[in-house]
PDB file of C-alpha atoms in Angstrom:
ATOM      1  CA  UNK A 897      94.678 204.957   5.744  1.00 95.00           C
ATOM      2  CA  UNK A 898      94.505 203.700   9.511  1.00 97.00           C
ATOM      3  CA  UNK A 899      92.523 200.782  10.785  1.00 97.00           C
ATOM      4  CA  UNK A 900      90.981 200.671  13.648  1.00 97.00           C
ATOM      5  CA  UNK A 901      89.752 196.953  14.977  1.00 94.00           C
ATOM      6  CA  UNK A 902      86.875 198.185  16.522  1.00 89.00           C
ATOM      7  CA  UNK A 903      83.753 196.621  18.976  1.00 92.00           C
ATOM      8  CA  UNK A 904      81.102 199.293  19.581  1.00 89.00           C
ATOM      9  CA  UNK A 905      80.609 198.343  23.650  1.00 93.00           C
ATOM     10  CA  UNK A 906      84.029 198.089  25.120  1.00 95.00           C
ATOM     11  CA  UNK A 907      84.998 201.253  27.046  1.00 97.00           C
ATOM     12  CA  UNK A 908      88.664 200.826  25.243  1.00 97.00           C
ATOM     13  CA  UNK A 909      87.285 201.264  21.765  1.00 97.00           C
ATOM     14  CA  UNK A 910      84.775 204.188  23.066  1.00 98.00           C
ATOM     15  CA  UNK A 911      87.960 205.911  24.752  1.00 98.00           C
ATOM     16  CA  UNK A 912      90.052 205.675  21.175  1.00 98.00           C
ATOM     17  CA  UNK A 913      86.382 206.712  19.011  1.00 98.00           C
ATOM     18  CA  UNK A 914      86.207 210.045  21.492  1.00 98.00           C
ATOM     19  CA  UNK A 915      89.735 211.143  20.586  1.00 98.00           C
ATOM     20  CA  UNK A 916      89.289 210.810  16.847  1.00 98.00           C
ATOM     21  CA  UNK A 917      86.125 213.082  17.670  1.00 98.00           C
ATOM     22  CA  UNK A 918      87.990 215.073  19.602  1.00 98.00           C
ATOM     23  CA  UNK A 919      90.985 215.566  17.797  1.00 97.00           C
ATOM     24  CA  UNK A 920      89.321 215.787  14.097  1.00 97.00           C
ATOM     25  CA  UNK A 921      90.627 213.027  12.530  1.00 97.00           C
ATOM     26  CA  UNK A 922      87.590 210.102  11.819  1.00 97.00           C
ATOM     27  CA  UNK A 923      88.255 210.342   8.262  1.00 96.00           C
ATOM     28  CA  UNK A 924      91.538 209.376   8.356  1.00 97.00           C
ATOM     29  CA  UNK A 925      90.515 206.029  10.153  1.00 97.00           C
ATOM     30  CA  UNK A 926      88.608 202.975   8.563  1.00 97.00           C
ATOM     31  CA  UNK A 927      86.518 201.311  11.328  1.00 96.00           C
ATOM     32  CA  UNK A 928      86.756 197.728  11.314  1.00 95.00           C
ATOM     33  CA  UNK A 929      84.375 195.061  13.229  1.00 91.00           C
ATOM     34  CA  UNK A 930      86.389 192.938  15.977  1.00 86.00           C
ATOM     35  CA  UNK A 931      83.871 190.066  17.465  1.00 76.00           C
ATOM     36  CA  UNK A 932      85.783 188.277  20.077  1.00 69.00           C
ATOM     37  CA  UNK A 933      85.931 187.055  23.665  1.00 67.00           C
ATOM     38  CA  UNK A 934      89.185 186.319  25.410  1.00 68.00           C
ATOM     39  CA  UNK A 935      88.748 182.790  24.484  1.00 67.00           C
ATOM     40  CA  UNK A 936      87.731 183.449  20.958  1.00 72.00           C
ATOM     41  CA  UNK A 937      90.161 186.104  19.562  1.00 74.00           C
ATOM     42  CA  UNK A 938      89.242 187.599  16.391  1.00 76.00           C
ATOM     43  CA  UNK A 939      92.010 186.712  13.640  1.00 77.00           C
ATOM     44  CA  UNK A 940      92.316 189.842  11.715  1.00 78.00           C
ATOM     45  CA  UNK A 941      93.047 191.833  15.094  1.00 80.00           C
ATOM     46  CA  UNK A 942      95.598 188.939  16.347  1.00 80.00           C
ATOM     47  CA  UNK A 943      97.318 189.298  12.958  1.00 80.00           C
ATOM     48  CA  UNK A 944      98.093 192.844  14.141  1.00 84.00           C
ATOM     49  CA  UNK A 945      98.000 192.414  17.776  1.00 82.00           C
ATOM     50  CA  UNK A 946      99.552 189.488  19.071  1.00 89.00           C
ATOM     51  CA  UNK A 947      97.412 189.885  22.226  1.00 88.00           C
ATOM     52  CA  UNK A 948      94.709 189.840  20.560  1.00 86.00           C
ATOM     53  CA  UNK A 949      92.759 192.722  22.492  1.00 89.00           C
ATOM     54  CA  UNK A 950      91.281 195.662  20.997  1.00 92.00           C
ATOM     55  CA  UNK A 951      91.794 198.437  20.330  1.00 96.00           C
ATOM     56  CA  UNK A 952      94.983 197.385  17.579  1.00 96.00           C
ATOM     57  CA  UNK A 953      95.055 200.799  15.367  1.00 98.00           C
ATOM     58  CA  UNK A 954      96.936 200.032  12.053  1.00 97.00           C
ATOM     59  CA  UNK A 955      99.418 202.422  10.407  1.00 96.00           C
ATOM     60  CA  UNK A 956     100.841 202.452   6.961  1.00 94.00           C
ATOM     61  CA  UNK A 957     103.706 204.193   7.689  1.00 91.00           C
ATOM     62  CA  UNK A 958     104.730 201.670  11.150  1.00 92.00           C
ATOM     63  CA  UNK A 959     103.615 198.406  13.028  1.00 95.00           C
ATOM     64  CA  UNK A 960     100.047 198.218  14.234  1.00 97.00           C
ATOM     65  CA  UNK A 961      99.669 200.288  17.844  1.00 98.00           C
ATOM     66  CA  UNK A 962      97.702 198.808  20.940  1.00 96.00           C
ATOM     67  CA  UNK A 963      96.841 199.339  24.528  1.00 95.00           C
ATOM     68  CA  UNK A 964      94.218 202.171  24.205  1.00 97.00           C
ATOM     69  CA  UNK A 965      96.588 204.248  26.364  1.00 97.00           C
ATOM     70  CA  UNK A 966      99.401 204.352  23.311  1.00 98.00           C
ATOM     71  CA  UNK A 967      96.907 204.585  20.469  1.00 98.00           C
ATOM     72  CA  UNK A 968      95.415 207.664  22.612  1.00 98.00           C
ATOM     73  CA  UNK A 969      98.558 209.207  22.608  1.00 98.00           C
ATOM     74  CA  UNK A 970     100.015 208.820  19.077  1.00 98.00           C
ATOM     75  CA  UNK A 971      96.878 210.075  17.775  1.00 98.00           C
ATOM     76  CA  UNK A 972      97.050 213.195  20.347  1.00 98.00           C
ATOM     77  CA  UNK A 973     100.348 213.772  18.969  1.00 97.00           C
ATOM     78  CA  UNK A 974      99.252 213.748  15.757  1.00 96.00           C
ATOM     79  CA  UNK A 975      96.738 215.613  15.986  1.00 95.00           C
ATOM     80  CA  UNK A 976      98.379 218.376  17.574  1.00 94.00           C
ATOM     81  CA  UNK A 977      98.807 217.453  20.984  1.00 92.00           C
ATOM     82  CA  UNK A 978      96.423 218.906  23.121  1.00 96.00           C
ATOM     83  CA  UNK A 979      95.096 215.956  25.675  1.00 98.00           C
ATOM     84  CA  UNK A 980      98.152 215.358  27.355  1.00 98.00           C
ATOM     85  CA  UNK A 981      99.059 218.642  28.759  1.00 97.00           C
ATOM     86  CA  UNK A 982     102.378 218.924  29.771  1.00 96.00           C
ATOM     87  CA  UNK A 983     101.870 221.020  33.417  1.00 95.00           C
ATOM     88  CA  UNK A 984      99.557 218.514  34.538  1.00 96.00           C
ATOM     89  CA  UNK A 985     100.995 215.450  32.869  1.00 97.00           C
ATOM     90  CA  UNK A 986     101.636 213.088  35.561  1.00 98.00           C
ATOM     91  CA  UNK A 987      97.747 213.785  36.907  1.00 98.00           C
ATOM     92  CA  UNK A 988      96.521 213.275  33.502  1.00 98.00           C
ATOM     93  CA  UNK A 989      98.232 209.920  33.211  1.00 98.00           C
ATOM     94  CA  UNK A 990      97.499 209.134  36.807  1.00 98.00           C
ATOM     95  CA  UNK A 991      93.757 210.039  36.228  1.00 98.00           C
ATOM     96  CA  UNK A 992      93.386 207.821  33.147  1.00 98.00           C
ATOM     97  CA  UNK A 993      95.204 205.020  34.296  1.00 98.00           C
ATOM     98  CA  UNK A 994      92.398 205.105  37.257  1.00 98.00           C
ATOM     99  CA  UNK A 995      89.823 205.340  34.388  1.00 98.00           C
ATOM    100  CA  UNK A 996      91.373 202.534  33.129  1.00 98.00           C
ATOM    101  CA  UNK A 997      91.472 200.188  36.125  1.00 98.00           C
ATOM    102  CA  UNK A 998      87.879 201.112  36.294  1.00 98.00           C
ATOM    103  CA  UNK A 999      87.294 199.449  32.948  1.00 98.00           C
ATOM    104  CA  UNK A1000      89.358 196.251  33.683  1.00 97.00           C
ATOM    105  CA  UNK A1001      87.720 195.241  36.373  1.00 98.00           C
ATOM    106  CA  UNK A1002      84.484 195.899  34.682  1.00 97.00           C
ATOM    107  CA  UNK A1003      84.860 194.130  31.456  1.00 96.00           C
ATOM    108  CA  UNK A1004      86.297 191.104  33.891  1.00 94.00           C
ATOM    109  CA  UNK A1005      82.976 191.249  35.331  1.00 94.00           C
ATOM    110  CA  UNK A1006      81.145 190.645  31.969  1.00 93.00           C
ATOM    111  CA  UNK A1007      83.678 188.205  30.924  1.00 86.00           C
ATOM    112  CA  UNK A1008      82.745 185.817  34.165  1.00 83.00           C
ATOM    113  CA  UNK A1009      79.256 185.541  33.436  1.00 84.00           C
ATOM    114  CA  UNK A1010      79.745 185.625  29.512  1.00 80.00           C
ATOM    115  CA  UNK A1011      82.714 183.227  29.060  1.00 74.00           C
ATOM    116  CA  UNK A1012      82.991 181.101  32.527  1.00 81.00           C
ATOM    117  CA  UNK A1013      80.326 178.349  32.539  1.00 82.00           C
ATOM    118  CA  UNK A1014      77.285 179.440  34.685  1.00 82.00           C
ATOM    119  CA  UNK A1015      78.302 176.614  37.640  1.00 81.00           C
ATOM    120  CA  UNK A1016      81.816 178.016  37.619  1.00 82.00           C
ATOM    121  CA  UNK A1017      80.971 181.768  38.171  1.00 80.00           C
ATOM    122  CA  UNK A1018      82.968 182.742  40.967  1.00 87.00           C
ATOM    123  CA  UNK A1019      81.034 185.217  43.572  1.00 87.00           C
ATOM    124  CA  UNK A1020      84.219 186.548  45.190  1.00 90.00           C
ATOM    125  CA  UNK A1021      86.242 187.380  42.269  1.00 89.00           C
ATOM    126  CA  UNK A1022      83.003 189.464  40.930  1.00 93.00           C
ATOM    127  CA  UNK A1023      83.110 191.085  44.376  1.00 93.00           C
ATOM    128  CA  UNK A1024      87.217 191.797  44.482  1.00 96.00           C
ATOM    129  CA  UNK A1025      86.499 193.320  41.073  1.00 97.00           C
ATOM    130  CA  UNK A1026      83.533 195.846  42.564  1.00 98.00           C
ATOM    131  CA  UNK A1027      85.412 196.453  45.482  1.00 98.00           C
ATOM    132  CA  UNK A1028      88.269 198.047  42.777  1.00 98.00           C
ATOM    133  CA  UNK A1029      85.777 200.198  40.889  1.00 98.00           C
ATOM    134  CA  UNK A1030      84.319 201.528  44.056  1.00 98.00           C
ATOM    135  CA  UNK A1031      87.829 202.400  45.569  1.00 98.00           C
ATOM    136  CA  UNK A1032      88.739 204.227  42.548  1.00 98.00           C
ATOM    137  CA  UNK A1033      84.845 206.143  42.103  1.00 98.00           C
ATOM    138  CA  UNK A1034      85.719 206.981  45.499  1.00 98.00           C
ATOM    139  CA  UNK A1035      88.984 208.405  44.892  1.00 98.00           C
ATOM    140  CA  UNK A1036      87.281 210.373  41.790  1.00 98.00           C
ATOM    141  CA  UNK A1037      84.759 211.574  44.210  1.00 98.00           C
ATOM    142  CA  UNK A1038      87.600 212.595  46.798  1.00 97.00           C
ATOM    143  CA  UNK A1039      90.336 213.316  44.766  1.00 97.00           C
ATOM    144  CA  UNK A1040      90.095 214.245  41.107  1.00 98.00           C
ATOM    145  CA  UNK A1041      86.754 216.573  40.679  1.00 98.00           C
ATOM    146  CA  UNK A1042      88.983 219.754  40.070  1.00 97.00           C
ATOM    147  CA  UNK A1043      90.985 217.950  37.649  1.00 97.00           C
ATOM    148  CA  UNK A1044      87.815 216.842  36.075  1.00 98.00           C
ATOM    149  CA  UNK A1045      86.046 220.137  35.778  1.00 95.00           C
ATOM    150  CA  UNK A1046      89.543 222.074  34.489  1.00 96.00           C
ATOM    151  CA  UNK A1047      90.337 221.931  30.341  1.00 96.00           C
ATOM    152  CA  UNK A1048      89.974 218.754  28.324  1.00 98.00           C
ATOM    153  CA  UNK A1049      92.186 216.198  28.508  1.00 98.00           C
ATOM    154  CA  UNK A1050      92.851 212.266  28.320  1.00 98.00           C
ATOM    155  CA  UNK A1051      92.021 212.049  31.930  1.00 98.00           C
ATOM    156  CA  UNK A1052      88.577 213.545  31.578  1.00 98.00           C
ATOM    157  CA  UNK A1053      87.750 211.232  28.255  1.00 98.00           C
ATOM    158  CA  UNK A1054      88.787 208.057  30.115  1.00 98.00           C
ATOM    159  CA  UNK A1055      86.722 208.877  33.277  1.00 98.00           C
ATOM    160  CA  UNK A1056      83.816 209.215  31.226  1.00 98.00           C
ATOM    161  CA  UNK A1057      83.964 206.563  28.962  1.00 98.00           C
ATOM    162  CA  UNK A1058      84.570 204.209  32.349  1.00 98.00           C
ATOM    163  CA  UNK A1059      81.527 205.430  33.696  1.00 98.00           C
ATOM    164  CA  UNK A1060      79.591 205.040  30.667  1.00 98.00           C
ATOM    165  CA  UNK A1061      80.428 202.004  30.446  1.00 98.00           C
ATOM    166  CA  UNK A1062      79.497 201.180  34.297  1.00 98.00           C
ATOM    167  CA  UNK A1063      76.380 202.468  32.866  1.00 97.00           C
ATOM    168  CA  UNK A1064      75.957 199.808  30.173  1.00 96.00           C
ATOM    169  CA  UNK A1065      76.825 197.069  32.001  1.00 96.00           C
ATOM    170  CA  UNK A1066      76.751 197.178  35.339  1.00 96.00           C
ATOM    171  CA  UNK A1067      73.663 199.814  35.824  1.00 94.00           C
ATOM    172  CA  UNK A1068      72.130 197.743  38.561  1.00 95.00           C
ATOM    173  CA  UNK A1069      74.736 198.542  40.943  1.00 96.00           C
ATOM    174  CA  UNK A1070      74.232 202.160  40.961  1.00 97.00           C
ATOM    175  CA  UNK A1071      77.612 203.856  40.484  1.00 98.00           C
ATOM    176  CA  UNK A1072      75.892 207.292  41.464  1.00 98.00           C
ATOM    177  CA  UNK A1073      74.555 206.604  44.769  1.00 97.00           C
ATOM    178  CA  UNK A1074      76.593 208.664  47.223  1.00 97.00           C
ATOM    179  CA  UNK A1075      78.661 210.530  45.082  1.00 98.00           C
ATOM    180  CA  UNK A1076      76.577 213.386  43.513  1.00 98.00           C
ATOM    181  CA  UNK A1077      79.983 215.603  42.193  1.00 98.00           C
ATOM    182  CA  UNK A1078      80.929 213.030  39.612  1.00 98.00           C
ATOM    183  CA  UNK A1079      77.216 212.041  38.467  1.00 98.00           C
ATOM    184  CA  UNK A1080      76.996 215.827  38.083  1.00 98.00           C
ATOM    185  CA  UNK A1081      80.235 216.036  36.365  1.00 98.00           C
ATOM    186  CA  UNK A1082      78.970 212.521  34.199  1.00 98.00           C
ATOM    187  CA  UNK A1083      75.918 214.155  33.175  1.00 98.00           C
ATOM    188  CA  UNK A1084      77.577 217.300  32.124  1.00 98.00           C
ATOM    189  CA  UNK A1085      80.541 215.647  30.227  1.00 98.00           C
ATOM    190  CA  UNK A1086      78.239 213.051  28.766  1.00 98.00           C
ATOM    191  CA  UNK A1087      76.236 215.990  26.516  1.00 98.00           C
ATOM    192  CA  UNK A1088      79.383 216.351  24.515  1.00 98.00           C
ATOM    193  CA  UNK A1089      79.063 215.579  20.629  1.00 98.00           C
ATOM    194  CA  UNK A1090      82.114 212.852  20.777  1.00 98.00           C
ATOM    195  CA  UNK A1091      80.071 211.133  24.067  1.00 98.00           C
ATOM    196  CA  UNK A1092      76.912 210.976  22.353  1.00 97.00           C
ATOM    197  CA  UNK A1093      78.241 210.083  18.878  1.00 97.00           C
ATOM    198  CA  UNK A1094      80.258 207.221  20.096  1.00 97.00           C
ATOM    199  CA  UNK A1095      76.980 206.176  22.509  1.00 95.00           C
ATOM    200  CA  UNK A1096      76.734 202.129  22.698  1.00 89.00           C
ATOM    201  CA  UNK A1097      73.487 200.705  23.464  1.00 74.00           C
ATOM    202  CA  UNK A1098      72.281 197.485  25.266  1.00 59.00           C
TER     203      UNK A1098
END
């Protein structure tokens, strides 16, 4: 059976727990409880994952898989193969990897309040990192909202898992305000079984 080193809040964990949903294969995966910080790695996951990140998914038929980007797309492929359509590919990548970037900068965020000493929390740097996530909303706003509202795919998981997770941690700022087609699109996407099972709260 697979292992998955697993933390309930990050976005990256959320992303991989939609596509077992979505793909029909949570019983072929044992969930396992990662508690670290970049500082404080968790040892069974950096026994797998030299990087010590997660998600690490564990195989028993090959090495341990991480980035949530390749464990999204070996278990698409075995599960059939359906989230990374091949006539839209490059958008699909494009639009995750945006999703993505979204959820970088936003765990950073956490990380310089959570793991930098309270004197050392640097203003700017929290800043640079908004100034990224509202680029990209923008860009979703602007760019991506037919992609969004067209047939499932990794782009469309990513996106909302991102903004969930803007949600969770950064609600204060108000991702919404001025752009009412992806709250819309949010709200809509967010009623789907694998968004609400795999739901973290505060």
């Amino acid at each position: 059976m697979m292992e998955l080193f697993h933390a309930a809040a990050s976005p990256f964990v959320r992303k991989v727990m939609v596509t077992l949903h979505e793909t029909g294969q949570l019983d072929a995966v044992k969930i396992v409880p990662a508690s670290q910080t970049p500082v404080s790695p968790d040892a069974g996951n950096t026994a797998h994952n030299p990087l010590g990140k997660i998600p690490t998914l564990t195989r028993p038929d090959g090495p341990a898989l991480y980035d949530s980007r390749v464990i999204c797309r070996y278990l698409d492929h075995r599960g059939g193969g359906k989230l990374y359509p091949e006539a839209r590919l490059w958008e699909t990548l494009t639009l995750e990897a945006t999703a993505d970037g979204i959820m970088d900068a936003a765990v950073l965020m956490v990380y310089e309040h959570r793991v930098r000493p309270s004197e050392k929390v640097f203003d700017g740097w929290l800043d640079g990192q908004w100034a990224k996530i509202t680029r990209a909303l923008d860009a979703l706003e602007g760019r991506w909202m037919s992609h969004l509202s067209g047939r499932l795919d990794m782009g469309q998981i990513a996106t909302a898992c991102a903004l969930g997770y803007l949600d969770l941690r950064h609600g204060e700022r108000n991702w919404r305000a001025g752009r009412d087609g992806l709250a819309a699109w949010e709200k809509r996407f967010a009623e789907r079984a694998s968004m609400t099972a795999t739901r973290a709260e505060l």
